[in-house]
Short mmCIF file of C-alpha atoms and ligand atoms in Angstrom, two decimals:
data_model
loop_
_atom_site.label_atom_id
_atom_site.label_comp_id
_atom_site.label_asym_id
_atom_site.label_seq_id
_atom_site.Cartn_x
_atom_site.Cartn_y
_atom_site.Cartn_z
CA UNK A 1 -10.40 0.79 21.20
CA UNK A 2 -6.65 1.46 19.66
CA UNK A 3 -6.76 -0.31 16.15
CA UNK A 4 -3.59 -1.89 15.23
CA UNK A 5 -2.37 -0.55 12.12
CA UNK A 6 0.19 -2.52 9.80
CA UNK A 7 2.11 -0.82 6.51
CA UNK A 8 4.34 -2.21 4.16
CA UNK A 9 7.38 -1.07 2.97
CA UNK A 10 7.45 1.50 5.75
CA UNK A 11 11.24 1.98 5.85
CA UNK A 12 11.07 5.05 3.42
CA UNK A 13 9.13 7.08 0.93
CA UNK A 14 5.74 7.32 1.39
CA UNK A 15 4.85 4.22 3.67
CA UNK A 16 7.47 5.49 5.95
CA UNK A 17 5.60 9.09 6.17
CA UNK A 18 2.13 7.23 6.38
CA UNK A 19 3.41 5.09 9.27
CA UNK A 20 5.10 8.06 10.97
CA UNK A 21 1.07 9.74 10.17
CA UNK A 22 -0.87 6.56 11.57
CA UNK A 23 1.53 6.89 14.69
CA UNK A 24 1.20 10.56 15.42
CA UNK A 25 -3.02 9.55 15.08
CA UNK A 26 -2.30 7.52 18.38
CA UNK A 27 -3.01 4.08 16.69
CA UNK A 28 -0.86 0.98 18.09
CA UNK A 29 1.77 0.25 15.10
CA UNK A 30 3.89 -2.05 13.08
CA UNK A 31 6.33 -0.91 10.68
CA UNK A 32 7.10 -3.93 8.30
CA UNK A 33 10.07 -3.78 5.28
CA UNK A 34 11.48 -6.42 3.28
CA UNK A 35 14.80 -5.96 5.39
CA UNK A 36 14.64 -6.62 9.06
CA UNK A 37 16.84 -4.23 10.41
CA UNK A 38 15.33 -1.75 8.34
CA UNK A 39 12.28 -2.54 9.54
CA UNK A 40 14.07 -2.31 13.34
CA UNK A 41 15.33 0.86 12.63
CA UNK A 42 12.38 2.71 11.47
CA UNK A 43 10.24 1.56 13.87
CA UNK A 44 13.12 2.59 16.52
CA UNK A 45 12.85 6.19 15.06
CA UNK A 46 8.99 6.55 14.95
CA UNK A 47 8.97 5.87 18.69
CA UNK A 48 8.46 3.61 21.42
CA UNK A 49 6.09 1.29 21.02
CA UNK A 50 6.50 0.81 17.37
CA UNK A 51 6.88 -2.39 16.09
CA UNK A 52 9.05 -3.54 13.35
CA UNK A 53 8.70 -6.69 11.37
CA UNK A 54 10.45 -8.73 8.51
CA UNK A 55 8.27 -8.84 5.61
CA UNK A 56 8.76 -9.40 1.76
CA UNK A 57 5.69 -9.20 -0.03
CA UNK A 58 7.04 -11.50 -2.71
CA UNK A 59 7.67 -14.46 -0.12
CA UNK A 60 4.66 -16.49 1.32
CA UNK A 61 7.16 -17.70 4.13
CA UNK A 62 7.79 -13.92 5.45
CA UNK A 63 3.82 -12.77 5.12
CA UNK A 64 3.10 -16.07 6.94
CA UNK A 65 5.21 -15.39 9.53
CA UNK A 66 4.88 -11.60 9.73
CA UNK A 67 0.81 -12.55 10.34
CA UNK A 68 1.49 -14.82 13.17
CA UNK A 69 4.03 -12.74 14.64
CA UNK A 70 1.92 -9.35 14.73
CA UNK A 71 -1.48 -10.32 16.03
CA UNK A 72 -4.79 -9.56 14.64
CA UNK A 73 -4.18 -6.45 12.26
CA UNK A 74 -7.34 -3.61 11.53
CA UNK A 75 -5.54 -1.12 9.67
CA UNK A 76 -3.72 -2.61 6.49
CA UNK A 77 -1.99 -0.19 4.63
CA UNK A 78 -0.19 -2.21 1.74
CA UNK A 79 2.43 0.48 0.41
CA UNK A 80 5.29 -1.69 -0.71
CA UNK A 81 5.98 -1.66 -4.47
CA UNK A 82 8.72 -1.28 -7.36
CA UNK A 83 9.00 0.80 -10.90
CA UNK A 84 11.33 -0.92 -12.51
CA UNK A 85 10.36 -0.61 -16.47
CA UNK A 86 10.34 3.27 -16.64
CA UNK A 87 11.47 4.53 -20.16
CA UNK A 88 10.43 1.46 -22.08
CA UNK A 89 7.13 1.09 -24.10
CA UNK A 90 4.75 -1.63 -24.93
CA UNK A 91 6.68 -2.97 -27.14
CA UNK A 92 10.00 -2.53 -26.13
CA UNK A 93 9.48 -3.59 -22.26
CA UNK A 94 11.95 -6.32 -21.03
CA UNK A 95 9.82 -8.70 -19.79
CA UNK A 96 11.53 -10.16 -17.04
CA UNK A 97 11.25 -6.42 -15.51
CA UNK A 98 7.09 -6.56 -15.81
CA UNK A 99 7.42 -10.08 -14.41
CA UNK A 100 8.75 -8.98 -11.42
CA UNK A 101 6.57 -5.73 -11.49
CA UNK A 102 3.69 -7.77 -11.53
CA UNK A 103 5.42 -9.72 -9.06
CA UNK A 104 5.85 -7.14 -6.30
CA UNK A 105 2.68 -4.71 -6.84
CA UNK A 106 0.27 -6.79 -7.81
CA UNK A 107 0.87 -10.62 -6.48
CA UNK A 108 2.71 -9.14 -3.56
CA UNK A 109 -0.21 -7.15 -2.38
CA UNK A 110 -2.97 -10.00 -3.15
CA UNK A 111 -1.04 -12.07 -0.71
CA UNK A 112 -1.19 -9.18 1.83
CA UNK A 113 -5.08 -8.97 1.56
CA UNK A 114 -5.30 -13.33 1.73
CA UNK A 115 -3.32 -12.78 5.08
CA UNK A 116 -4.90 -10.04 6.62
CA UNK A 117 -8.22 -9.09 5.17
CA UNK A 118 -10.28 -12.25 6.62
CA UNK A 119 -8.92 -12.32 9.92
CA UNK A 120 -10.56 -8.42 9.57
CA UNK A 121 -14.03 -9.94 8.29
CA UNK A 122 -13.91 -12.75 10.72
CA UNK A 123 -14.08 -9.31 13.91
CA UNK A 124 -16.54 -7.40 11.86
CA UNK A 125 -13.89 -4.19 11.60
CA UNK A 126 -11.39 -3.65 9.07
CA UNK A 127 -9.70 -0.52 6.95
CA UNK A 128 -7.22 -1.38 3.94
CA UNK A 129 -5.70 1.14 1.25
CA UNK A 130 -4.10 -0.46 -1.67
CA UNK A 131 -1.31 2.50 -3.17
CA UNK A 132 -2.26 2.30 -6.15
CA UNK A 133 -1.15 5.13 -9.05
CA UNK A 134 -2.50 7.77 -11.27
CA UNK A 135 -1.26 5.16 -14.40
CA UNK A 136 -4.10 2.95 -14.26
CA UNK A 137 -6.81 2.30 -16.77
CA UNK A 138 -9.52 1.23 -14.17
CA UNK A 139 -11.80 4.04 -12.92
CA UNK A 140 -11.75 6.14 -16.08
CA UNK A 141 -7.60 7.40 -15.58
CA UNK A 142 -5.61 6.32 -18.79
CA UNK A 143 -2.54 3.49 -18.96
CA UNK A 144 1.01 5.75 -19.28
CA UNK A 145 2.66 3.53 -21.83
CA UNK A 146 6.40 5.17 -20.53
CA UNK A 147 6.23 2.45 -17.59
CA UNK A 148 3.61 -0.19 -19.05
CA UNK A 149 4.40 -3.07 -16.70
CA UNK A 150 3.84 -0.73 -14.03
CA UNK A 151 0.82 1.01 -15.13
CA UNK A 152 -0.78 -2.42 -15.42
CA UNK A 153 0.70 -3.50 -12.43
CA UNK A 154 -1.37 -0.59 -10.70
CA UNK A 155 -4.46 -1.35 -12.95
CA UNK A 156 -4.87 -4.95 -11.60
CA UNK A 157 -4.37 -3.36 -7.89
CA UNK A 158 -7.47 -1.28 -8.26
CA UNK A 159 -9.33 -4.27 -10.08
CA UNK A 160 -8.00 -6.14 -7.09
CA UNK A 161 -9.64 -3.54 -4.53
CA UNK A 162 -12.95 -3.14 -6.08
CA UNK A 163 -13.41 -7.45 -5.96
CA UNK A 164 -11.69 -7.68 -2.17
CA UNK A 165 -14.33 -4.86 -1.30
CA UNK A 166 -17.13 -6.49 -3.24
CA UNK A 167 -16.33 -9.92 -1.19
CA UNK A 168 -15.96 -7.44 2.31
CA UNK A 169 -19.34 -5.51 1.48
CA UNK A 170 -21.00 -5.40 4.51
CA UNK A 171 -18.84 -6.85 6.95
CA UNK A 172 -17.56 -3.64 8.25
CA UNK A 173 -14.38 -3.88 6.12
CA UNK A 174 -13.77 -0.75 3.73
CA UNK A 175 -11.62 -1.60 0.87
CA UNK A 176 -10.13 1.03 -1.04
CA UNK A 177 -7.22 1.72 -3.58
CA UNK A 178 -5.71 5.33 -3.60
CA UNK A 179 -3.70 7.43 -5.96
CA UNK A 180 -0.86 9.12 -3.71
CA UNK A 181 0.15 11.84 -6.47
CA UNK A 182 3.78 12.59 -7.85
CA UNK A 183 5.85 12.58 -4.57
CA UNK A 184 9.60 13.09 -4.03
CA UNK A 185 10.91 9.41 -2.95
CA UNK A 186 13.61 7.00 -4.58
CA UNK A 187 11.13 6.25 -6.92
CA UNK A 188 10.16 9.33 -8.07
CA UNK A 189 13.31 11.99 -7.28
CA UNK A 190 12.26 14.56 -9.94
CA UNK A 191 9.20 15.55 -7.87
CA UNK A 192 8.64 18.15 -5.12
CA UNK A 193 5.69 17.30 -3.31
CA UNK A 194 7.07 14.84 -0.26
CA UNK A 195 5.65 11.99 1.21
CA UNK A 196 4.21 13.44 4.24
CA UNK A 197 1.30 15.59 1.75
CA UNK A 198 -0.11 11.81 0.89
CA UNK A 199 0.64 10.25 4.59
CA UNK A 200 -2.26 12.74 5.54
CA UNK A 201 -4.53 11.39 2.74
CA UNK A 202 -4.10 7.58 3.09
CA UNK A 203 -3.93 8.04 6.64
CA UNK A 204 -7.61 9.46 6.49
CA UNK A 205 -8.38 6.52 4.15
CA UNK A 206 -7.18 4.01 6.94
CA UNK A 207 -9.10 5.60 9.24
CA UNK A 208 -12.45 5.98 7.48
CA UNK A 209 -15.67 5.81 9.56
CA UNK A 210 -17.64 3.19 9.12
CA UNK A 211 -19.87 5.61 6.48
CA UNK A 212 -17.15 5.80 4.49
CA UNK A 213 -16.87 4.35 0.81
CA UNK A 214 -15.43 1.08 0.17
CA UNK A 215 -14.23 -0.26 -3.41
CA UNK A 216 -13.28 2.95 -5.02
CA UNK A 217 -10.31 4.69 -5.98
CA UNK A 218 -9.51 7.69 -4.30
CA UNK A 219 -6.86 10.71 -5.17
CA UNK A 220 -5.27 13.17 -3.02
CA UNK A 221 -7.77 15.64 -4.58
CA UNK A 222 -11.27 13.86 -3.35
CA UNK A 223 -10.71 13.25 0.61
CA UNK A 224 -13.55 11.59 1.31
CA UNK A 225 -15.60 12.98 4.25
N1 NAP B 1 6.40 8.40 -5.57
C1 NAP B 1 5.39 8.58 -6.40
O1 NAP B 1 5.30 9.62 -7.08
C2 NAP B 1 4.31 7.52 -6.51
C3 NAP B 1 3.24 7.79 -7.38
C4 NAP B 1 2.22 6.84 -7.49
C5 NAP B 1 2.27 5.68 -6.73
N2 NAP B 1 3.33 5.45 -5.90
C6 NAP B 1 3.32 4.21 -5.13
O2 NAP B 1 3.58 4.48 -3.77
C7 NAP B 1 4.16 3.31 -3.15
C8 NAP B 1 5.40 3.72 -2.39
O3 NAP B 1 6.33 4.24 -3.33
P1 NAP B 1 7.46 5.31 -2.96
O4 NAP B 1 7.32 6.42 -3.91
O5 NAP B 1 7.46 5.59 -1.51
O6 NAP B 1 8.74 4.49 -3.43
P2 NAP B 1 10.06 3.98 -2.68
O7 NAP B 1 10.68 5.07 -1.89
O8 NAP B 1 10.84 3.33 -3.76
O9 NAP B 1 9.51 2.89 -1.65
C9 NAP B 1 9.07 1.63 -2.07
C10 NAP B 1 8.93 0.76 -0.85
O10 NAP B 1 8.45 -0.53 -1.26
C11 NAP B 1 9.28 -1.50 -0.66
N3 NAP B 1 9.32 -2.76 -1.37
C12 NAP B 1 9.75 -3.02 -2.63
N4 NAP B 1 9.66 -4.31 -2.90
C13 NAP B 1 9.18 -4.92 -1.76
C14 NAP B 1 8.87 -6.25 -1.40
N5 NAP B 1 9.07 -7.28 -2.24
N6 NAP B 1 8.36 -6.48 -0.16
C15 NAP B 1 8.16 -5.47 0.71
N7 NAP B 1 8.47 -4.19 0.44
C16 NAP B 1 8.96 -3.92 -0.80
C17 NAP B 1 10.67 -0.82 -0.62
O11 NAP B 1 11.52 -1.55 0.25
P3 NAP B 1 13.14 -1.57 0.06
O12 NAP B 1 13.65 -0.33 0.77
O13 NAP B 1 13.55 -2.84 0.70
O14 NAP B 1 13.42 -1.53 -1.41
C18 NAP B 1 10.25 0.54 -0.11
O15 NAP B 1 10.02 0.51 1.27
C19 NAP B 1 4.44 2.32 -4.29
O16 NAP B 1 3.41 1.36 -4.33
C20 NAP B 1 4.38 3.21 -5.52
O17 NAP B 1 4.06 2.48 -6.67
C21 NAP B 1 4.35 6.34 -5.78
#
């Protein structure tokens, strides 16, 4: 059967090489982004068959739509997020920034799981990877206070992924939140590892057999077998 594999924020960084990944693993594909013709044009670069649709993860409208425009969706890679508070502190943080932080990463990718995730439990056969970050508290890692907003943002996501795969247990849905590593992409332009070295990862993640764990949080360093 070819599972039908959705990412967010696809048109660059590292949803863009994780899409590009999922597609070169033969799975049927839609490329989403916040802007439509990005998510046109990407999708017209991966290759035929590729589908690209509008979605914001911030607006219930666009994730509505995007669901009943796409189909029934196994794979759910939810990629999309911001850094917007880097070089602040606790105490310092603009709040309006962590707002919309919170906003994005965390609120943004909830509503991805409402939308997709029981329409996954409903056929019994589901895959989702929450991006998380190496700046999380959950799972024993340690909040970076340089981009607190952000690190929290992240720590919710993998408290997020360890309830949504505590609700999925059993259904055939795995559930899991990964840490991609320091990669070269807007966000992060100081680093030399690119995107593609994580695509590899969270595309083995999204493709999990139905052994695999659910409701942990995974790094590049622990591919699970
Ligand atoms: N790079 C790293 O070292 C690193 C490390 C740990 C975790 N991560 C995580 O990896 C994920 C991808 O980051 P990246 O490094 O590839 O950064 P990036 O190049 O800045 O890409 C971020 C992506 O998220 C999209 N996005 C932002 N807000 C959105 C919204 N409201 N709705 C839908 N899409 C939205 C962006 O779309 P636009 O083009 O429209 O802005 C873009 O496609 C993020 O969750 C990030 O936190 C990255």
């Amino acid at each position: 059967m070819n599972r039908h594999a959705l990412v967010t924020g696809a048109n660059r960084g590292i949803g863009r090489a994780v899409a590009a990944e999922l597609h070169a693993r033969g799975l049927a594909l839609t490329v989403t982004a916040r802007d439509a013709a990005a998510a046109a044009g990407t999708a017209a670069e991966l290759g035929p068959g590729v589908r690209g649709q509008q979605l914001d993860v911030t607006d219930p409208d666009s994730v509505g739509k995007a669901a009943a425009d796409v189909g029934p969706v196994d794979i759910l890679v939810c990629n999309a997020g911001v850094l917007l508070d880097a070089g602040t502190g606790p105490l310092t943080a603009p709040l309006d920034l962590v707002e919309e932080t919170l906003r994005v990463n965390l609120l943004g990718t909830w509503r991805v799981l409402q939308t997709f995730v029981p329409g996954m439990v409903e056929r019994g056969w589901g895959r989702v990877v929450v991006v998380s970050s190496g700046t999380t508290a959950e799972f024993g890692g340690a909040l970076f206070p340089g981009a607190p907003g952000y690190s929290l943002s992240k720590s919710g996501l993998n408290g997020l992924t360890a309830l949504v795969a505590g609700q999925t247990a059993g259904t055939g849905v795995l559930v899991n939140a990964v840490n991609p590593g320091r990669v070269r992409t807007r966000m992060m332009p100081q680093m030399t590892t690119p995107p593609e070295v994580p695509a590899r990862f969270i595309a083995d993640v999204a493709t999990l057999p139905a052994s695999g764990p659910t409701g942990q949080f995974l790094t590049e360093r622990r591919v699970p077998q």
